[in-house]
Every structure is written in C-alpha cells, then in structure tokens.
Tab-separated table of C-alpha atoms in Angstrom:
chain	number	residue	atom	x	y	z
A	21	UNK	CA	-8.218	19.026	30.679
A	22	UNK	CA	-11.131	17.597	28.761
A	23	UNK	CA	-13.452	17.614	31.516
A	24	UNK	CA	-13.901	20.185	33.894
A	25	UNK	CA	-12.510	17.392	37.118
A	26	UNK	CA	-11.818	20.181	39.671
A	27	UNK	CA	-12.821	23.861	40.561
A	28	UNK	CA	-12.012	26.669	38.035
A	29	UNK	CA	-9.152	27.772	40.200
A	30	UNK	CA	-7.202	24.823	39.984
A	31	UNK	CA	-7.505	25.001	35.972
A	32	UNK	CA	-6.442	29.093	36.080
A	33	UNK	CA	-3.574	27.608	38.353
A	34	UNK	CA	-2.558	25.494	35.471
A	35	UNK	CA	-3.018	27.839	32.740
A	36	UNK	CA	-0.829	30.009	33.959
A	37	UNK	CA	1.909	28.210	35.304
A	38	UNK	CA	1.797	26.862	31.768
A	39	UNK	CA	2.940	30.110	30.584
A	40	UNK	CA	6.131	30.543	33.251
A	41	UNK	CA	9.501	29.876	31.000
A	42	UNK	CA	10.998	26.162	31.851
A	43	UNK	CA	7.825	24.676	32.707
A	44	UNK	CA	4.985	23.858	30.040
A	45	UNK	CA	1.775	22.428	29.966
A	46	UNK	CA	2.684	19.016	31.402
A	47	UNK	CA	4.886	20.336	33.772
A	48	UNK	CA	2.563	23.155	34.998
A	49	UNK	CA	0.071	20.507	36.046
A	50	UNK	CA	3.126	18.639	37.850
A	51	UNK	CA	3.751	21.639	39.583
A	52	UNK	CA	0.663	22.866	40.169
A	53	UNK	CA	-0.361	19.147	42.246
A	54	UNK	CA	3.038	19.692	43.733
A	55	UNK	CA	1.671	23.442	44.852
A	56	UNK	CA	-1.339	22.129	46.226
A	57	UNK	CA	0.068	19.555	48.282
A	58	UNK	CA	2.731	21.884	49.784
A	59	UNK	CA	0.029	24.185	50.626
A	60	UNK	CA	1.385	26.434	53.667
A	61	UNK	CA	5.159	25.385	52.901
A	62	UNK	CA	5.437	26.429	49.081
A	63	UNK	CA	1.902	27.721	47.588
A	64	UNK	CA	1.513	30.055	50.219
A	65	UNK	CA	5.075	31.645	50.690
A	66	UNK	CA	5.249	32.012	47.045
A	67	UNK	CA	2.172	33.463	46.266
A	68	UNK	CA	2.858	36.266	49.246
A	69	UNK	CA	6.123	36.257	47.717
A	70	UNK	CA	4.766	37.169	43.970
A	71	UNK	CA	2.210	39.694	45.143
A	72	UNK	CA	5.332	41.276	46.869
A	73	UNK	CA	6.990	41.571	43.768
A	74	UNK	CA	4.276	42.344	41.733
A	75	UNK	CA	3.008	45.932	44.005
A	76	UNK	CA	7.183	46.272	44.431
A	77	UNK	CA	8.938	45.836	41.793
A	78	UNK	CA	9.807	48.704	39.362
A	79	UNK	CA	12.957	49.432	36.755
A	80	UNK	CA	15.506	51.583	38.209
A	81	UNK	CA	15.171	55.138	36.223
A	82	UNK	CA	19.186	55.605	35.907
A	83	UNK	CA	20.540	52.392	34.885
A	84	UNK	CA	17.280	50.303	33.872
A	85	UNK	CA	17.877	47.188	36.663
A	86	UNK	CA	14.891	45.668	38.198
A	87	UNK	CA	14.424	46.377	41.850
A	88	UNK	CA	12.359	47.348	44.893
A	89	UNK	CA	13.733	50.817	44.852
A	90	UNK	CA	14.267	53.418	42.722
A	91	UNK	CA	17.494	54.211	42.278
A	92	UNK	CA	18.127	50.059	42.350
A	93	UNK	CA	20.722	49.062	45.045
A	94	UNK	CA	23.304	48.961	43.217
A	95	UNK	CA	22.852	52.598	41.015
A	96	UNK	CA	22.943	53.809	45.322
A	97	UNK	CA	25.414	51.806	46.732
A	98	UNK	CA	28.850	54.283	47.789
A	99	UNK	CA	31.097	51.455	47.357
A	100	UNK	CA	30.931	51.067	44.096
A	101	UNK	CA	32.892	52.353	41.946
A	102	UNK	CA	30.726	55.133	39.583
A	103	UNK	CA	33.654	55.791	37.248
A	104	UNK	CA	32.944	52.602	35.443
A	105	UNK	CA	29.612	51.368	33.857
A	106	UNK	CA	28.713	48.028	32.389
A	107	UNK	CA	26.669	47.751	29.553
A	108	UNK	CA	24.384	44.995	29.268
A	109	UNK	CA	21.752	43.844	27.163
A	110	UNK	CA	19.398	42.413	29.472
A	111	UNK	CA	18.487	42.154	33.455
A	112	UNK	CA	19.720	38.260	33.596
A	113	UNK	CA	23.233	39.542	31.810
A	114	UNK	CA	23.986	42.380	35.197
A	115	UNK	CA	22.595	38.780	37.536
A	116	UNK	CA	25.442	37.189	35.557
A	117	UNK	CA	28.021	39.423	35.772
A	118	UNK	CA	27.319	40.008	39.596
A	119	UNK	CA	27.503	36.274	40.335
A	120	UNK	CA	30.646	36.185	39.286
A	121	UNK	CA	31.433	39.152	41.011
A	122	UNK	CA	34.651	40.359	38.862
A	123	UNK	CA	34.105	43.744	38.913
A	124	UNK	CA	32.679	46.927	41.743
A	125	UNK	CA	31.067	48.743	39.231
A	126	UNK	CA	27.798	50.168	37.965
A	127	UNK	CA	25.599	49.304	34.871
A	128	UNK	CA	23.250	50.328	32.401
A	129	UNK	CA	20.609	47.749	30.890
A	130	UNK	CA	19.697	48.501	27.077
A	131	UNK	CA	16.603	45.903	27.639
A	132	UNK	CA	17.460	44.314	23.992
A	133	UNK	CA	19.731	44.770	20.865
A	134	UNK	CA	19.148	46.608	18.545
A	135	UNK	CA	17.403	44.716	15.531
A	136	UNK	CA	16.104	46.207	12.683
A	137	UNK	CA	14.210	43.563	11.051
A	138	UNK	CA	12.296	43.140	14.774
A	139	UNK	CA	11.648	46.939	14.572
A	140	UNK	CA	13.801	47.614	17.116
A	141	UNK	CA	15.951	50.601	16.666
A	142	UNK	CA	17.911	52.737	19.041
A	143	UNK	CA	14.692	54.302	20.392
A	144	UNK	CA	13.449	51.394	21.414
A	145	UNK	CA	16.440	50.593	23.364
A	146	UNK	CA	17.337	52.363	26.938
A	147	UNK	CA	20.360	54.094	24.722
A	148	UNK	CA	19.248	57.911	25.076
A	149	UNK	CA	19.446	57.587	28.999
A	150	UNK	CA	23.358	56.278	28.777
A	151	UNK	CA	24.310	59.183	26.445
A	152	UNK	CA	22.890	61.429	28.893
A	153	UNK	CA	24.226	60.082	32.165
A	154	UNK	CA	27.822	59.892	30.501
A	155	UNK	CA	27.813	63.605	29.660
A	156	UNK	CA	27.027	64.423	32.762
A	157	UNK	CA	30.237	63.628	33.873
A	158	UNK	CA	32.215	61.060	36.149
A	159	UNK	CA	32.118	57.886	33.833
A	160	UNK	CA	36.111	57.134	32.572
A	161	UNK	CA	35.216	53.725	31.127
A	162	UNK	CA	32.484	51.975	29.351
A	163	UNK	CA	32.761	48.164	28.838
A	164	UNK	CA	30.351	46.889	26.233
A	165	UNK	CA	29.327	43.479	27.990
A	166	UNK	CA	26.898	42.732	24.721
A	167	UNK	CA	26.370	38.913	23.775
A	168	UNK	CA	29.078	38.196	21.115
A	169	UNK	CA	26.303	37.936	18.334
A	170	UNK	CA	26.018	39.588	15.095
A	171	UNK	CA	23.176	41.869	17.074
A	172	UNK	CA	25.279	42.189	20.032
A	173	UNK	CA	28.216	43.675	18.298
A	174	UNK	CA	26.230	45.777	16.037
A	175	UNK	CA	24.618	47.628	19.430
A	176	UNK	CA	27.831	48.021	20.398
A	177	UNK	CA	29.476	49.628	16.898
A	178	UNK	CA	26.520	52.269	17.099
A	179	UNK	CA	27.332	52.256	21.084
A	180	UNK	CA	30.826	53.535	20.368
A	181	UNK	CA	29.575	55.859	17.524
A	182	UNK	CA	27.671	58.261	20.148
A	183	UNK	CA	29.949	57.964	22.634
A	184	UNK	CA	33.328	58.782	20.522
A	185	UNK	CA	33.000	62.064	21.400
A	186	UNK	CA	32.042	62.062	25.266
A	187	UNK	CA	36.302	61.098	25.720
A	188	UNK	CA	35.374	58.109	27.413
A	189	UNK	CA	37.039	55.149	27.394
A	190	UNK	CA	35.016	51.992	25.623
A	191	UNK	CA	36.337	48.589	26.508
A	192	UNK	CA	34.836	45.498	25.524
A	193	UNK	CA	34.967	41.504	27.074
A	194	UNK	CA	37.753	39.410	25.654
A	195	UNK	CA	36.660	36.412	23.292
A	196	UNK	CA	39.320	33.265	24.371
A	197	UNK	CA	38.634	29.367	25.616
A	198	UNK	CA	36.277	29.196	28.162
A	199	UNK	CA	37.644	28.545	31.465
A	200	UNK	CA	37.120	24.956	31.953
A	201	UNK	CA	36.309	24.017	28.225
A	202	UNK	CA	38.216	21.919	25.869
A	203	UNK	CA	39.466	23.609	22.640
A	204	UNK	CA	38.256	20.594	20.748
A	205	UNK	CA	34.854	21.383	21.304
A	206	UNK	CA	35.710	24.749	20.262
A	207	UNK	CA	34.389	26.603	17.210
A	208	UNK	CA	37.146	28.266	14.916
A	209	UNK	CA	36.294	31.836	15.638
A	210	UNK	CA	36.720	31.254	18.981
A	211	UNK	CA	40.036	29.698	18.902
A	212	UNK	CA	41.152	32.755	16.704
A	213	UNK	CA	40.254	34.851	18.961
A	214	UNK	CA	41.868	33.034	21.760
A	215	UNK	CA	45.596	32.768	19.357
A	216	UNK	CA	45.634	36.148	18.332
A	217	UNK	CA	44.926	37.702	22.456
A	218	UNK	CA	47.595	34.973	24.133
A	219	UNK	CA	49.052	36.675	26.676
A	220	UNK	CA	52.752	35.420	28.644
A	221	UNK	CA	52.661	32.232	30.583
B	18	UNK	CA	23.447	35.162	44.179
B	19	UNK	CA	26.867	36.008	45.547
B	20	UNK	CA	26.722	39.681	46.759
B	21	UNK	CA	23.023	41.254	46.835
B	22	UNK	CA	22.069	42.616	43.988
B	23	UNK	CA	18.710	43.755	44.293
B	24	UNK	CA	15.674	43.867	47.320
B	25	UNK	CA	15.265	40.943	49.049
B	26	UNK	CA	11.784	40.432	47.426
B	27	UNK	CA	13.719	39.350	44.204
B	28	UNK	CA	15.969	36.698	45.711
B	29	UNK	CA	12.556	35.295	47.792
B	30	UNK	CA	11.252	34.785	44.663
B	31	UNK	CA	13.981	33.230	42.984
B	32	UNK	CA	14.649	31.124	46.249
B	33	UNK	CA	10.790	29.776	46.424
B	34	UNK	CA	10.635	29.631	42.383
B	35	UNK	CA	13.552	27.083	42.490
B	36	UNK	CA	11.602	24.921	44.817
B	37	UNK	CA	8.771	24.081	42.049
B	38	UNK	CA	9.606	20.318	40.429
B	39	UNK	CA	10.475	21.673	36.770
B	40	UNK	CA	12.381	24.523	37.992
B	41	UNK	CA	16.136	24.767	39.006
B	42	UNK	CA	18.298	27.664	40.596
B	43	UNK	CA	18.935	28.518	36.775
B	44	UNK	CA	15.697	28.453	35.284
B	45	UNK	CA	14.172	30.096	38.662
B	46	UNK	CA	16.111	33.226	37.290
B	47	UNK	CA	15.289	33.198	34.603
B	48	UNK	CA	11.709	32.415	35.497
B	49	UNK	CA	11.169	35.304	37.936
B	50	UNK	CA	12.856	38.058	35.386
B	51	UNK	CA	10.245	36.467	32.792
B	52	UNK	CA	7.739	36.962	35.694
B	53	UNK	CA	9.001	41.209	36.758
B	54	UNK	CA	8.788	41.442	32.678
B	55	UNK	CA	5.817	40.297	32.789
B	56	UNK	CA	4.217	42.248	36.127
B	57	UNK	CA	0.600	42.797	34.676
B	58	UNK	CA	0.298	40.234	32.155
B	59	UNK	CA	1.386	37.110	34.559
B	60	UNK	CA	2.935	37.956	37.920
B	61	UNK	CA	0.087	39.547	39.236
B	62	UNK	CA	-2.503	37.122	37.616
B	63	UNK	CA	0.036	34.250	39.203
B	64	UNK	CA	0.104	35.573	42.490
B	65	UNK	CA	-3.865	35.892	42.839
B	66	UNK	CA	-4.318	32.227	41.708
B	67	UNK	CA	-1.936	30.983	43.820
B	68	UNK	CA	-3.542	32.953	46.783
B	69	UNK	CA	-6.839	31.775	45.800
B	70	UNK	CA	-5.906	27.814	45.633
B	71	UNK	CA	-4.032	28.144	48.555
B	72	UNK	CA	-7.577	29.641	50.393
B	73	UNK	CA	-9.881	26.877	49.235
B	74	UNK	CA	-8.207	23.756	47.470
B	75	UNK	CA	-8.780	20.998	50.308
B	76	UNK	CA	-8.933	17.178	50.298
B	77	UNK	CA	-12.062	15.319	49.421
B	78	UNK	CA	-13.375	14.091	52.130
B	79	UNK	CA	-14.597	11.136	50.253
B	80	UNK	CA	-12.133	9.910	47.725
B	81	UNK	CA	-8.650	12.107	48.698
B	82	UNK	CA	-8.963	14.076	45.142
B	83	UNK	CA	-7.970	18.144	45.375
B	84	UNK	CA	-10.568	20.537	44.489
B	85	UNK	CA	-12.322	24.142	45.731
B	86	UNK	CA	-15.622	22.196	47.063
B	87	UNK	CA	-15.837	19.110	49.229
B	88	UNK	CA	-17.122	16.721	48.395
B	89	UNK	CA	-15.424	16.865	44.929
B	90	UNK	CA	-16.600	17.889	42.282
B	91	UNK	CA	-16.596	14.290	40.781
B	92	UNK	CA	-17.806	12.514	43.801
B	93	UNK	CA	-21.076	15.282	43.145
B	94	UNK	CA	-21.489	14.650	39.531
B	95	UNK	CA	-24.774	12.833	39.207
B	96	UNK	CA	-23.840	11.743	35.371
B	97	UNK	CA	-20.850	9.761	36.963
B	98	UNK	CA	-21.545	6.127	37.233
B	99	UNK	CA	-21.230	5.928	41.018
B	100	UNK	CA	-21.513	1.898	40.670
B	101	UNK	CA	-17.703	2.275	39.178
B	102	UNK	CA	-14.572	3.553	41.423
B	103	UNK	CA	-11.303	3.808	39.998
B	104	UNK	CA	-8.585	3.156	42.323
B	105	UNK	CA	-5.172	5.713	41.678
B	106	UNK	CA	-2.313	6.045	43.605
B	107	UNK	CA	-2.275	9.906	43.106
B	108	UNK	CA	-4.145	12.633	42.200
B	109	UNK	CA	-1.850	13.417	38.719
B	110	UNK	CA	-3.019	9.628	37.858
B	111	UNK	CA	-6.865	11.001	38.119
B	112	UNK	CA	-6.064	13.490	35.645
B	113	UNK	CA	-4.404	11.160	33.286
B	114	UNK	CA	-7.545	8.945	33.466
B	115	UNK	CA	-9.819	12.105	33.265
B	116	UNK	CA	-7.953	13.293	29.766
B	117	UNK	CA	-8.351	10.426	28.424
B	118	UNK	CA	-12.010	10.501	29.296
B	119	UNK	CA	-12.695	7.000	28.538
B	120	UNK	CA	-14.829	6.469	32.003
B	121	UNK	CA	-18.096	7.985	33.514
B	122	UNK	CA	-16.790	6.837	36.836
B	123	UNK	CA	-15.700	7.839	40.492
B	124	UNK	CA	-11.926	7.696	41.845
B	125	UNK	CA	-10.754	7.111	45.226
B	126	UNK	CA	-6.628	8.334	45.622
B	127	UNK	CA	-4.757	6.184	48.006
B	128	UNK	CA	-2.058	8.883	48.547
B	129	UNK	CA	1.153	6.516	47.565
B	130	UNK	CA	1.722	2.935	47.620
B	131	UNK	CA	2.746	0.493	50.098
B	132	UNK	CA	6.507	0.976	50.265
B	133	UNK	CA	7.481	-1.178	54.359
B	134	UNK	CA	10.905	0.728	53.655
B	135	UNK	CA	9.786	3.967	53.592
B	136	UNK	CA	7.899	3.192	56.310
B	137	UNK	CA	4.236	3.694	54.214
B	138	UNK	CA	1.539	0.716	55.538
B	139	UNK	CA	-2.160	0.711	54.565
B	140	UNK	CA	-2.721	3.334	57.779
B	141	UNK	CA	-0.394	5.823	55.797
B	142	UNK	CA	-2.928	6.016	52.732
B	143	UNK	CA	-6.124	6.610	51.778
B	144	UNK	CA	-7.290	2.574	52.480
B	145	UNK	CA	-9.840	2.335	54.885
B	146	UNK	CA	-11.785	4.911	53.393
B	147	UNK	CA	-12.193	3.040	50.726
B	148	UNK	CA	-13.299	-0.387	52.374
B	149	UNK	CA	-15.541	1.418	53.872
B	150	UNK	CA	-16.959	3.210	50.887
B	151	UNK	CA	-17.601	0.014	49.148
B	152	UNK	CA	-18.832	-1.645	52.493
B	153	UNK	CA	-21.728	1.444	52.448
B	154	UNK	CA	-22.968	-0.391	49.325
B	155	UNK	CA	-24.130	0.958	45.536
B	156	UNK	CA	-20.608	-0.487	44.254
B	157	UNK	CA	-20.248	-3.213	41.606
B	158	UNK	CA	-17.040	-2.770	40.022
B	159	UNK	CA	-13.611	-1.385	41.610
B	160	UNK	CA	-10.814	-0.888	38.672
B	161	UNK	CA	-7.021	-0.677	40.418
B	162	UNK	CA	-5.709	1.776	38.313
B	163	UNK	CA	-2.294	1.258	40.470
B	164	UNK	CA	1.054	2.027	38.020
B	165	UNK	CA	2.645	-1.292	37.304
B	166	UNK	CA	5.657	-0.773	39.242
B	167	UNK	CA	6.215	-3.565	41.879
B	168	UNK	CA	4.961	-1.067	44.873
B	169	UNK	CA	1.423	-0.448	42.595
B	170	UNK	CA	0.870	-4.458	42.018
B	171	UNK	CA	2.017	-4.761	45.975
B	172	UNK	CA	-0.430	-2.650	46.854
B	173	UNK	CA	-3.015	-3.921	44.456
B	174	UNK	CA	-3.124	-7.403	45.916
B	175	UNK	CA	-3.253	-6.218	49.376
B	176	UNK	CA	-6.439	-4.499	47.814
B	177	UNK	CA	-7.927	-7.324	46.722
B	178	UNK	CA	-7.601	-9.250	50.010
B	179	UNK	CA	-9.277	-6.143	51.946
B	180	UNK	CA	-12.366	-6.179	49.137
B	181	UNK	CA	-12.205	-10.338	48.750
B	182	UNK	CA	-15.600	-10.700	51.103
B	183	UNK	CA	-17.563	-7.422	49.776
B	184	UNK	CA	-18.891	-8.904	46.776
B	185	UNK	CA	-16.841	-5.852	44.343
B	186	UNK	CA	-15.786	-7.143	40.991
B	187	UNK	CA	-12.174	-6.743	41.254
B	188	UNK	CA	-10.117	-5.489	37.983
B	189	UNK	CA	-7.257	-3.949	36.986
B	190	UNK	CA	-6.000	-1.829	33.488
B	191	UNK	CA	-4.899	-4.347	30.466
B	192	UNK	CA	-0.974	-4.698	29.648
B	193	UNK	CA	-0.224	-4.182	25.950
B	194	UNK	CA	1.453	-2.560	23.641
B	195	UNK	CA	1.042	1.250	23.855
B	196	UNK	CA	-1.001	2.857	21.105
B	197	UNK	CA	1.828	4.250	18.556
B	198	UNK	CA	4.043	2.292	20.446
B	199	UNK	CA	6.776	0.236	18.070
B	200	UNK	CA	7.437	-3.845	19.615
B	201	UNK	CA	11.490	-2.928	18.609
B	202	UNK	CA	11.545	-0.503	21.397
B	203	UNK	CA	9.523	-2.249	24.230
B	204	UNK	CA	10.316	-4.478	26.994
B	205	UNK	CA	10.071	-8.338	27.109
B	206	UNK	CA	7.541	-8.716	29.731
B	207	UNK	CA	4.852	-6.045	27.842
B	208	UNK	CA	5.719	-8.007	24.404
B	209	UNK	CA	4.840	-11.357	26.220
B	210	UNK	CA	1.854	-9.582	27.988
B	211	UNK	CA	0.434	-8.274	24.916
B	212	UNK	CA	0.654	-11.636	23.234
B	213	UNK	CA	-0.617	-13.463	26.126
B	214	UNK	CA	-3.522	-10.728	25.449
B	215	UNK	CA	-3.884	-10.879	22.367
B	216	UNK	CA	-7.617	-10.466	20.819
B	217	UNK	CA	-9.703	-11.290	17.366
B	218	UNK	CA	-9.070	-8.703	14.300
C-alpha cells in the first residue's frame, strides 16, 4: 500500500501471505480481509494450527518425510510392507502416491534431483542415507518413482549405479496414456511408450 | 488424503489452508509443504502475524474499516480532510481508493449492499452510522464510491434519500473509459457514458 491505511500488523499480514505459493500480492490482501473477517472461525484456528506445525514439524531421519514424529508414521507403521521402498523426489510426490493409495509400502525422499548446473550433486541429495538403509538388509525392491524428466531419469541412472551391487531389485513406473486422457492430446514419446508396453486385452 | 499419512497437525493445516479464497485442496498442499520447507523463514513468521491480527484487528467504531487501534487509523489522521467521506461497500474497496491515493479524505464501509433477496436491508449494514455521522456536522461532501453493479447504484439512491435533508453534497465516481483501456473491448453502456462525459482537450 502507498499509505500506511491500517496498523503495521495488518501490512506484515499481507507481506507474508504474499509470499505463500498460489496466492500473490493481490490475492494475499484478498485473503488477508477474508482472515480478518473470519476472525475466530479461520484466522484463529489457522494461526494455532501453523504455530503447531511450526514447534512440530521435523523430517523423518530414515526416509526424509515430513512429520510430527520421528520416525514419520509411515517409516513406523507394522503394516506396511518394509521389503519395498519408493523413491521419490519430493514430499508432495509420497502425498501423491499415498492418495492414490496403490501400493503398502515405505519410501525414501531424495528432497530434489540431482542437477549439476543448479549445483546440486548427489551430496546434496538424501542419496547416502538410501545406500545405507538398503545394505542393511530387508529391502527386495526399489521402484524409482522420479518425475519422467531428463533430471528425473538421470537421478535414477546414478540411483541404479550404487545400488547394482546391493542385489536388489530396481523397478521403475510405466510411461503409457493416462487413465482418462485422449491419445490425441498425447505427445509422441508418450504414445511410444504406451505401443511398445501394450499388454493383452 | 485417503489413508493418513502423516500427524494430524499436517492435514489441519492443509484442511484450514484450503479454506483461504485463492487457495484450493490442491494448492493447500502444496502451500503447507512450501510452508514445513519453509519453517523459519515463513511458517513461523506466518503463524505470529496471524496470532497477532487475530488479538487486536477490530472494527472501527466510527466508519466499519479494520485496523489494530479504534478509532482507525484514518478516522485519527488530522491531515485527512474530515469535511470529505467516501462511501465503500467494503473494506478491499478502501484499499483500492487508498492505492490510488488520489484523496485526503475519510471512508465510512457499509458492510455489503442492499440485496432484499439475500435478505440484506439498510439495518444489515453500516447505514445509520453514517446518517448520523453526517447529522453530527463538519461534513460538506459525501462521494458514493458504491461498485456500479445494480445492488451498488440500489443502494446508492437509497443513500441519497437518507442524506436528501442534511445539506451533504451528494456525488458519486465518473463512468469512462478506463485508463489503458481500448473502446474495441468495452461495453456499450461505458462507451455511451464516456461520450455522454466527454470533456475539452
């Protein structure tokens, strides 16, 4: 604002709503009036609810999820099954995966792709920690649930590298049609892909 | 999310998150990972401004705007014109007017507009307030800064018949062609406004 129109902690309120991802400067102050006028039904709950996270919150030490405890939920929870792990890229990718609920098993969150120009190299990545917890034993199968981009599949080439000689087995998600899309829409790679893996009606 | 996945502090937080206008389930997700990412930088900041507006943002007492102090902090501003009140519908309208800065004056919000269907009369906003403001004296000029929508000119001529007897010169904002605005792309009834309007060069 121009003018200073209301207290300093409406303005903070602003500026930093202005920074949360979907909503920018216009639509900070739309929420923020929307906040304020909600007061004990939505500004208050979600503040108590962000301070919650905030002192809470911490990244599970064996597979890298976020969570309130350490081991996360699901590194702890006996039914699933801790002969498989999941490899994902990111936090949002395991939310994902469990939504659609496919599979019982455990993951392991790299927190990025590896991306040399960015200056990120395996170090950088949560990669040392997956080695490790695959030679200790009990993992059969690895599926590399990367994004299918040229980053994506490069993680997972130097993935399989260290782990060819733990003797597990590394699987990776099928590229086909979407379920639901239209192959017109389609790009060519895609459709490829999708040919070459037809399976038997 | 279909099974759970993590604490309950994480899904509370999506759950509220997806509740501010600008926000959806999807980009609440994505949102409050942004947010855990982020613990230091923005969570924690967030959560102490929230708590802090929710503690002391009230209602002015004398024109309806939001702010820390009542009276406002525009309705204390002795280098506002207090012979001037703006008349807005809502408080996101104030802001508009106050980044654009092109006034020294006061505001009083009415809250909404008369809508009979929704069941919103002149006791449901912030009316007789301002009758009685102007009947106190000290005011010369009272601009209806209503939106042009058929509620905001409703309500603006139900205005005028409340102020007819105090004496209050009675205007409203000009129609015209936006500033950058191209004629191809506007409506018929601005064009004819604007031309109706139309001053020396």
């Amino acid at each position: 604002m121009s003018k200073r129109i209301a207290g300093p902690e409406i303005e903070r309120l602003i500026q930093l709503l202005a920074k949360v991802p979907g909503l920018g400067p216009r639509s900070a102050r739309r929420a923020a009036l929307h906040l304020i006028k909600k007061k004990d039904q939505l500004l208050g709950p979600l503040a108590g609810a962000m301070a919650e996270a905030h002192a809470r919150v911490r990244l599970c030490s064996v597979c890298g999820n976020v969570d309130t405890s350490d081991p996360c939920m699901i590194c702890t929870d006996p039914r699933r099954d801790p002969a498989t792990i999941i490899v994902v890229e990111d936090v949002s990718d395991l939310w994902a995966l469990e939504r659609a609920g496919a599979m019982n098993a455990r993951y392991h969150v790299l927190g990025g792709v590896l991306s040399p120009l960015d200056g990120i190299g395996p170090d950088q990545l949560n990669i040392k920690p997956l080695v490790d917890r695959i030679a200790a034993g009990g993992v059969v199968e690895v599926v590399l649930a990367v994004n299918a981009t040229v980053e994506g599949q490069t993680t997972a080439h130097y993935l399989t590298d260290q782990l060819s000689e733990s003797g597990v087995r590394i699987t990776r998600l099928a590229h086909g049609v979407p379920v639901g899309g239209e192959l017109d829409y389609l790009d060519e790679g895609t459709l490829t892909a999708a040919l070459k893996s037809r399976t038997a009606f």
